[in-house]
Short mmCIF file of C-alpha atoms in Angstrom, two decimals:
data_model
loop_
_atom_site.label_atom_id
_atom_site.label_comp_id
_atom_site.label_asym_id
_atom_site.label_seq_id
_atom_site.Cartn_x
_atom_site.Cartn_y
_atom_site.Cartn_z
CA UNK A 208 17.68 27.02 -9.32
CA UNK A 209 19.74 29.23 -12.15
CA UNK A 210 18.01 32.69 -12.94
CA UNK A 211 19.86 35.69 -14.63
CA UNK A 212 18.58 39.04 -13.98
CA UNK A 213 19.94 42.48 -16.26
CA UNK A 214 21.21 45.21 -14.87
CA UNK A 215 19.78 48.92 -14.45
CA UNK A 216 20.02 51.00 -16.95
CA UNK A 217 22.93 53.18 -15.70
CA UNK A 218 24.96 50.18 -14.80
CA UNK A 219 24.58 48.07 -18.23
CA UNK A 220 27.32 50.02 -19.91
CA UNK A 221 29.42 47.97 -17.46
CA UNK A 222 27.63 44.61 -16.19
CA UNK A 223 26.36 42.14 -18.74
CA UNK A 224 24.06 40.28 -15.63
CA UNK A 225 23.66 38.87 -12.12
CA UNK A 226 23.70 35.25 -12.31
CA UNK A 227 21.77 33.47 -9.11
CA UNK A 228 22.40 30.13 -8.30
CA UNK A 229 20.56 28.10 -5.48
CA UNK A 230 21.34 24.46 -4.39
CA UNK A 231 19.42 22.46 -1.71
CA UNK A 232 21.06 19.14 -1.34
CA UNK A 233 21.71 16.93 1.68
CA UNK A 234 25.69 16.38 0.73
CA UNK A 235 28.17 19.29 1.88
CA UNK A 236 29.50 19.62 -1.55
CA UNK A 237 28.72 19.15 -5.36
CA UNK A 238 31.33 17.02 -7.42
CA UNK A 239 33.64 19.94 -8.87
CA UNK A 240 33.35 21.60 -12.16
CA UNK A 241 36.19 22.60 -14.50
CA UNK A 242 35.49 26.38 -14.68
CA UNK A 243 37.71 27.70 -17.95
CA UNK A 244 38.81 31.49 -19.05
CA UNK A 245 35.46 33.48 -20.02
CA UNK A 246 37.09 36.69 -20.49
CA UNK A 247 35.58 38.90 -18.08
CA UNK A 248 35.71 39.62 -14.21
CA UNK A 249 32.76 38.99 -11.52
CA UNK A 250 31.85 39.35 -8.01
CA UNK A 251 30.08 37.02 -5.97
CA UNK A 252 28.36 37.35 -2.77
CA UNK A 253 27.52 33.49 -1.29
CA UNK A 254 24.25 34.35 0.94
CA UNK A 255 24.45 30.08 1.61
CA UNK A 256 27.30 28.92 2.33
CA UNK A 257 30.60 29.44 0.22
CA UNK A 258 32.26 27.42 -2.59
CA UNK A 259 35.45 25.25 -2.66
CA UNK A 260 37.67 26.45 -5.25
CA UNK A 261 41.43 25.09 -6.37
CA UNK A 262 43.23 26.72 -8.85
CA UNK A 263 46.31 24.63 -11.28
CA UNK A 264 48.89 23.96 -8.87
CA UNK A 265 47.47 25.12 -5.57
CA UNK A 266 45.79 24.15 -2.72
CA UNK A 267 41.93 23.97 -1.77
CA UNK A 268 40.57 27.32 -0.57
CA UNK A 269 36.38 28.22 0.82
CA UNK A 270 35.73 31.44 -1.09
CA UNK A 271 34.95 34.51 1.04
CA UNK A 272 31.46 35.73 1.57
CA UNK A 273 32.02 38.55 -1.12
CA UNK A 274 34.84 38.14 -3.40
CA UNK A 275 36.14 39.51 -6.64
CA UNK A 276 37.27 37.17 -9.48
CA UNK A 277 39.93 38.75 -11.92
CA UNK A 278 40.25 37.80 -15.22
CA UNK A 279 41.00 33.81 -15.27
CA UNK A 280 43.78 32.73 -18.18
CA UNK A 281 43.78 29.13 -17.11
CA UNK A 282 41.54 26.65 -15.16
CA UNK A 283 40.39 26.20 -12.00
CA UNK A 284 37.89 23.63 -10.21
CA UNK A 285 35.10 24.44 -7.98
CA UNK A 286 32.90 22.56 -5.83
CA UNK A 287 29.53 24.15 -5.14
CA UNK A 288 28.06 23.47 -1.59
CA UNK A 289 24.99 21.79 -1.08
CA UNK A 290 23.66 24.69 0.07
CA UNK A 291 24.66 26.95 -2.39
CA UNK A 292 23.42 30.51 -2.47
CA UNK A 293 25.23 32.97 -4.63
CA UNK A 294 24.45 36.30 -6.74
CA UNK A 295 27.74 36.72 -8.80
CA UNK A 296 27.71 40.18 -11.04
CA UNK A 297 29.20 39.17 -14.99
CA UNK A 298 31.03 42.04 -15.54
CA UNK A 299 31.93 43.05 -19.10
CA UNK A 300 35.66 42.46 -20.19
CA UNK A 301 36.08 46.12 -19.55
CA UNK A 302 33.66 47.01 -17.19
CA UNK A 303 35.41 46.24 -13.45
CA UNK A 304 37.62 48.94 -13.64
CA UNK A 305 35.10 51.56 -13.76
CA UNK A 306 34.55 50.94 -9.58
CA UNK A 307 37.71 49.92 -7.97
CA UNK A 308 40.66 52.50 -8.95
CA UNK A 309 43.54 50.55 -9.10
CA UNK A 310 45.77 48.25 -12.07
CA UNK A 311 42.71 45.49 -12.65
CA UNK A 312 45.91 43.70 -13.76
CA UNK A 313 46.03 42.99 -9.93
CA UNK A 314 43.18 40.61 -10.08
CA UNK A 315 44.82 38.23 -12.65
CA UNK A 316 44.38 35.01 -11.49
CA UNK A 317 42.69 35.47 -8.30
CA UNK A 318 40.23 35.28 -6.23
CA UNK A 319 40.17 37.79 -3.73
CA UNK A 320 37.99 38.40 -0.36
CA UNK A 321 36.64 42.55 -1.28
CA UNK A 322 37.31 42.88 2.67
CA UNK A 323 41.24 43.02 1.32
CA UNK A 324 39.80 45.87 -1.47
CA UNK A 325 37.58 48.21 0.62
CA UNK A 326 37.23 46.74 4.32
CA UNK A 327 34.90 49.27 5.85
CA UNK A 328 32.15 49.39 2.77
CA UNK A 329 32.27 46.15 2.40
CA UNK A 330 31.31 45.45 5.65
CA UNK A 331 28.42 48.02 5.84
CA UNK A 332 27.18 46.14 2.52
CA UNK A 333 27.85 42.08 3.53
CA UNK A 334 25.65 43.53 6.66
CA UNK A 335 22.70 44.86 4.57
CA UNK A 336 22.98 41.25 2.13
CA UNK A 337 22.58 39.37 4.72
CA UNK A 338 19.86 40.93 6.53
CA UNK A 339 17.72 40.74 2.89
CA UNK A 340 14.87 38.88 2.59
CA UNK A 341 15.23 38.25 -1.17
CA UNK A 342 17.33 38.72 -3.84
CA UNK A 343 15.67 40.87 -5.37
CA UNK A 344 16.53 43.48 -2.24
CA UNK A 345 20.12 42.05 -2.43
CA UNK A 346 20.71 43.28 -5.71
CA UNK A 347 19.03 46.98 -5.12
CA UNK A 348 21.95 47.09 -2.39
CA UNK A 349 24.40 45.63 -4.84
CA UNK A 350 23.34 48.28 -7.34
CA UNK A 351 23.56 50.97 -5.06
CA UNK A 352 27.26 49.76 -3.74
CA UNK A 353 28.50 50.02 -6.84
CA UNK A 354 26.73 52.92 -8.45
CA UNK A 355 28.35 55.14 -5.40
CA UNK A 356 31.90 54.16 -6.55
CA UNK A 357 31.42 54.37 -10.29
CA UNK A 358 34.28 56.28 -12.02
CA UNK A 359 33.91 58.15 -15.09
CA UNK A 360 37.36 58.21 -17.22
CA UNK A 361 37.61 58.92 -20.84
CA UNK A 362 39.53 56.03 -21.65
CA UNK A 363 36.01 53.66 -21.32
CA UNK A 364 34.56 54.28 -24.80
CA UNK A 365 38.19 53.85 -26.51
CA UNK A 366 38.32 50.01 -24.40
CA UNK A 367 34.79 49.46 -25.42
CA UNK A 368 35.70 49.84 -28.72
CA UNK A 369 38.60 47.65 -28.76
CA UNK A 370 36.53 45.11 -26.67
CA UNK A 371 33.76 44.98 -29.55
CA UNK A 372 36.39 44.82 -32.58
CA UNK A 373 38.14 41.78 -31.29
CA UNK A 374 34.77 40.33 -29.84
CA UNK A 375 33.65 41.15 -33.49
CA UNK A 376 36.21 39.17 -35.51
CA UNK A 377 36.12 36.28 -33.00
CA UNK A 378 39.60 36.91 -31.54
CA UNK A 379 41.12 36.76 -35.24
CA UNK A 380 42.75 40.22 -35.29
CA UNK A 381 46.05 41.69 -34.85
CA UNK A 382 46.40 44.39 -31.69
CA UNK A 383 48.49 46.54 -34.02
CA UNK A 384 45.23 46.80 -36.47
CA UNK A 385 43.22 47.99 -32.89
CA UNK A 386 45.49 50.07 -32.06
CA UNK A 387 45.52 52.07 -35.39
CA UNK A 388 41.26 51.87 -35.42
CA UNK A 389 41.38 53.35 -31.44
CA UNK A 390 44.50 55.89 -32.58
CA UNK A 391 46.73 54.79 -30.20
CA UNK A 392 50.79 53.35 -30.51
CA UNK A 393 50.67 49.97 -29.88
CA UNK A 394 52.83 50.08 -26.70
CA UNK A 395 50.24 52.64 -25.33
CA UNK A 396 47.45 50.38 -27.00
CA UNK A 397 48.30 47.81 -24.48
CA UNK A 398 49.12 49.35 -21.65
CA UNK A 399 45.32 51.06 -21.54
CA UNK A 400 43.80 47.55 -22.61
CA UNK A 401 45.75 46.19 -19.78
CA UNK A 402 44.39 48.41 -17.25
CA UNK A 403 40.65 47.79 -17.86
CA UNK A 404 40.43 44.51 -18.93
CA UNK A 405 42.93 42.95 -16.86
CA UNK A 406 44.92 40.86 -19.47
CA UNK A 407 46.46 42.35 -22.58
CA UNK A 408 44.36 42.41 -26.22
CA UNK A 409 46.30 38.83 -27.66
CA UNK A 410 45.85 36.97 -24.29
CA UNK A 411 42.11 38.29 -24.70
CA UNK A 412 41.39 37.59 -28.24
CA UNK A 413 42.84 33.88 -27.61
CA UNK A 414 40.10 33.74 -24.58
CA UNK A 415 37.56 34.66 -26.90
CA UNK A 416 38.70 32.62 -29.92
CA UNK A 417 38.91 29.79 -27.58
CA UNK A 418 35.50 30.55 -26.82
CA UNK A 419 34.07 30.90 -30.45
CA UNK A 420 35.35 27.11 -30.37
CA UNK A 421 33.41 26.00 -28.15
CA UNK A 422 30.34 27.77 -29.35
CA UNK A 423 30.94 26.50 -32.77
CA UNK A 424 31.25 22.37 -31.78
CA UNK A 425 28.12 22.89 -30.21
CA UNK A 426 25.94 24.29 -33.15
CA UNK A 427 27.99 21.46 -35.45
CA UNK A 428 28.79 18.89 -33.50
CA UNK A 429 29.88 16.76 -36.14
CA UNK A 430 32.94 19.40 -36.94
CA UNK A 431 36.73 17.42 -37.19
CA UNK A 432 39.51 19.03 -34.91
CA UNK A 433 40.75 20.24 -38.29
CA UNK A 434 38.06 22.47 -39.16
CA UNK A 435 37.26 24.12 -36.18
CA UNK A 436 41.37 24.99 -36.08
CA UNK A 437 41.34 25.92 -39.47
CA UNK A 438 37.78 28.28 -39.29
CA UNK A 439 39.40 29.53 -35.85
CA UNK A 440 42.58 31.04 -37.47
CA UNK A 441 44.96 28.89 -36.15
CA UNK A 442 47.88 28.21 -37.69
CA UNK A 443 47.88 24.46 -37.33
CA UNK A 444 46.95 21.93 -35.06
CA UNK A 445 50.03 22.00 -33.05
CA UNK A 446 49.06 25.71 -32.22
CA UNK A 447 45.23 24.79 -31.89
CA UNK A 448 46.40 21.84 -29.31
CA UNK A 449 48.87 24.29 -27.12
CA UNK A 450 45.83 26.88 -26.92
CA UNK A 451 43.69 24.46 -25.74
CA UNK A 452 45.82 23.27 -23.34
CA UNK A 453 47.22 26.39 -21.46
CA UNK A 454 43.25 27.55 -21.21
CA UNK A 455 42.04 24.25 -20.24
CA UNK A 456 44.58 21.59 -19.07
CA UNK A 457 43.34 19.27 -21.98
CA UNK A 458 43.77 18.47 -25.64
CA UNK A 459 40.80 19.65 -27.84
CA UNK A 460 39.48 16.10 -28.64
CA UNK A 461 40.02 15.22 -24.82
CA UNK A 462 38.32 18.41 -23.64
CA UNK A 463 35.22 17.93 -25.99
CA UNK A 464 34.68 13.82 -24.84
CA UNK A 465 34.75 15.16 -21.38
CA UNK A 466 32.09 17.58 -22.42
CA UNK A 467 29.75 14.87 -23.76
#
């Protein structure tokens, strides 16, 4: 079972959904998934029993009951458990910041137990997940976690901005043009972008050009290597194949036969 559920008002300036995902099988764990860069944080809470995840060049870890998951910019594989049960809040690319106060830049790359973040709250809320009947009350207590730490800085709307321009132009813009639209030097331009999103504004735009490619092969499948490099902005194929392969450990035409 997959269901995605919005956010309250007051928290949709910051979460783009909750994404549930239930598995009732009789093997301990699925066959793993290739998960690639999406551009945005989450946080999961497993109310069944936790994921195996592996990152490029590690070892295999179980995920915590709650954990955080920075900003990803390469692959990782995940198993789901055959008795998966998991609520993960999408943050948007900017929108984790505004409840933990610290560098997001921290989270790059990681997946980390919140009991290392915030050990007493967390436990007070993994206690009131667990005892929920539903989901449904999970996510109230979620909602209410997270609308008690909410931060207010005047930096948000500036991000957002940002966030929507290169979002807008499909990851084919220059930082120094954002930084002129947002009025900010381009040194201070990144450092700010940095902060919230977790990654700085060419490592994101890449994410979400990358992305744009994959949402493009799938509307016209029949597209050539060449023209999805060439309506992507890339500056040949050499560049389109090293993109590819830093994000997802494969060549494009290797990467899109394993998606078939």
């Amino acid at each position: 079972m997959i269901d995605y559920i919005e956010p309250i008002k007051i928290l949709s300036k910051y979460i783009m959904n909750y994404f549930i995902v239930e598995t009732d099988n009789e093997i301990d764990f699925m066959p793993k998934e290739r998960v690639y860069p999406c551009g945005y944080a989450s946080m999961v809470f497993h109310y069944g029993s936790p994921s195996i995840f592996q990152k490029k060049d590690s070892g295999k870890n179980i995920e915590p009951n709650l954990v955080i998951c920075g900003q990803q910019t390469s692959y990782y594989d995940l198993s789901l458990s055959g008795k998966t049960g998991m609520i993960l809040i999408v943050f948007k690319p900017h929108g984790v910041k505004s409840f933990f106060n610290f560098p997001i830049t921290e989270l790059l790359n990681k997946n980390l137990s919140l009991h290392d973040l915030i050990n007493n709250e967390t436990n007070e809320l993994e206690d009131k997940l667990f005892n929920s009947p539903n989901n449904k009350q999970r996510i109230i207590h979620l909602e209410s976690f997270l609308i008690k730490r909410l931060i207010h800085n005047n930096e948000f709307e500036r991000v957002e901005h940002a966030v929507k321009m290169i979002e807008n132009f499909k990851g084919q813009i220059k930082a120094q043009d954002i930084a002129s639209e947002v009025c900010l030097g381009i040194k201070q331009f990144e450092r700010t972008f940095s902060k919230y999103v977790g990654i700085n504004p060419k490592k994101y735009a890449s994410i979400v050009r990358f992305q744009n490619v994959i949402q493009m092969k799938r509307k016209h499948d029949n597209s050539s290597m060449f023209q999805l490099a060439f309506d992507n902005g890339y500056y040949d194929q050499s560049h389109f194949i090293h993109d590819f392969k830093s994000l997802t450990g494969l060549t494009p035409k290797a990467f899109f036969i394993d998606k078939k």
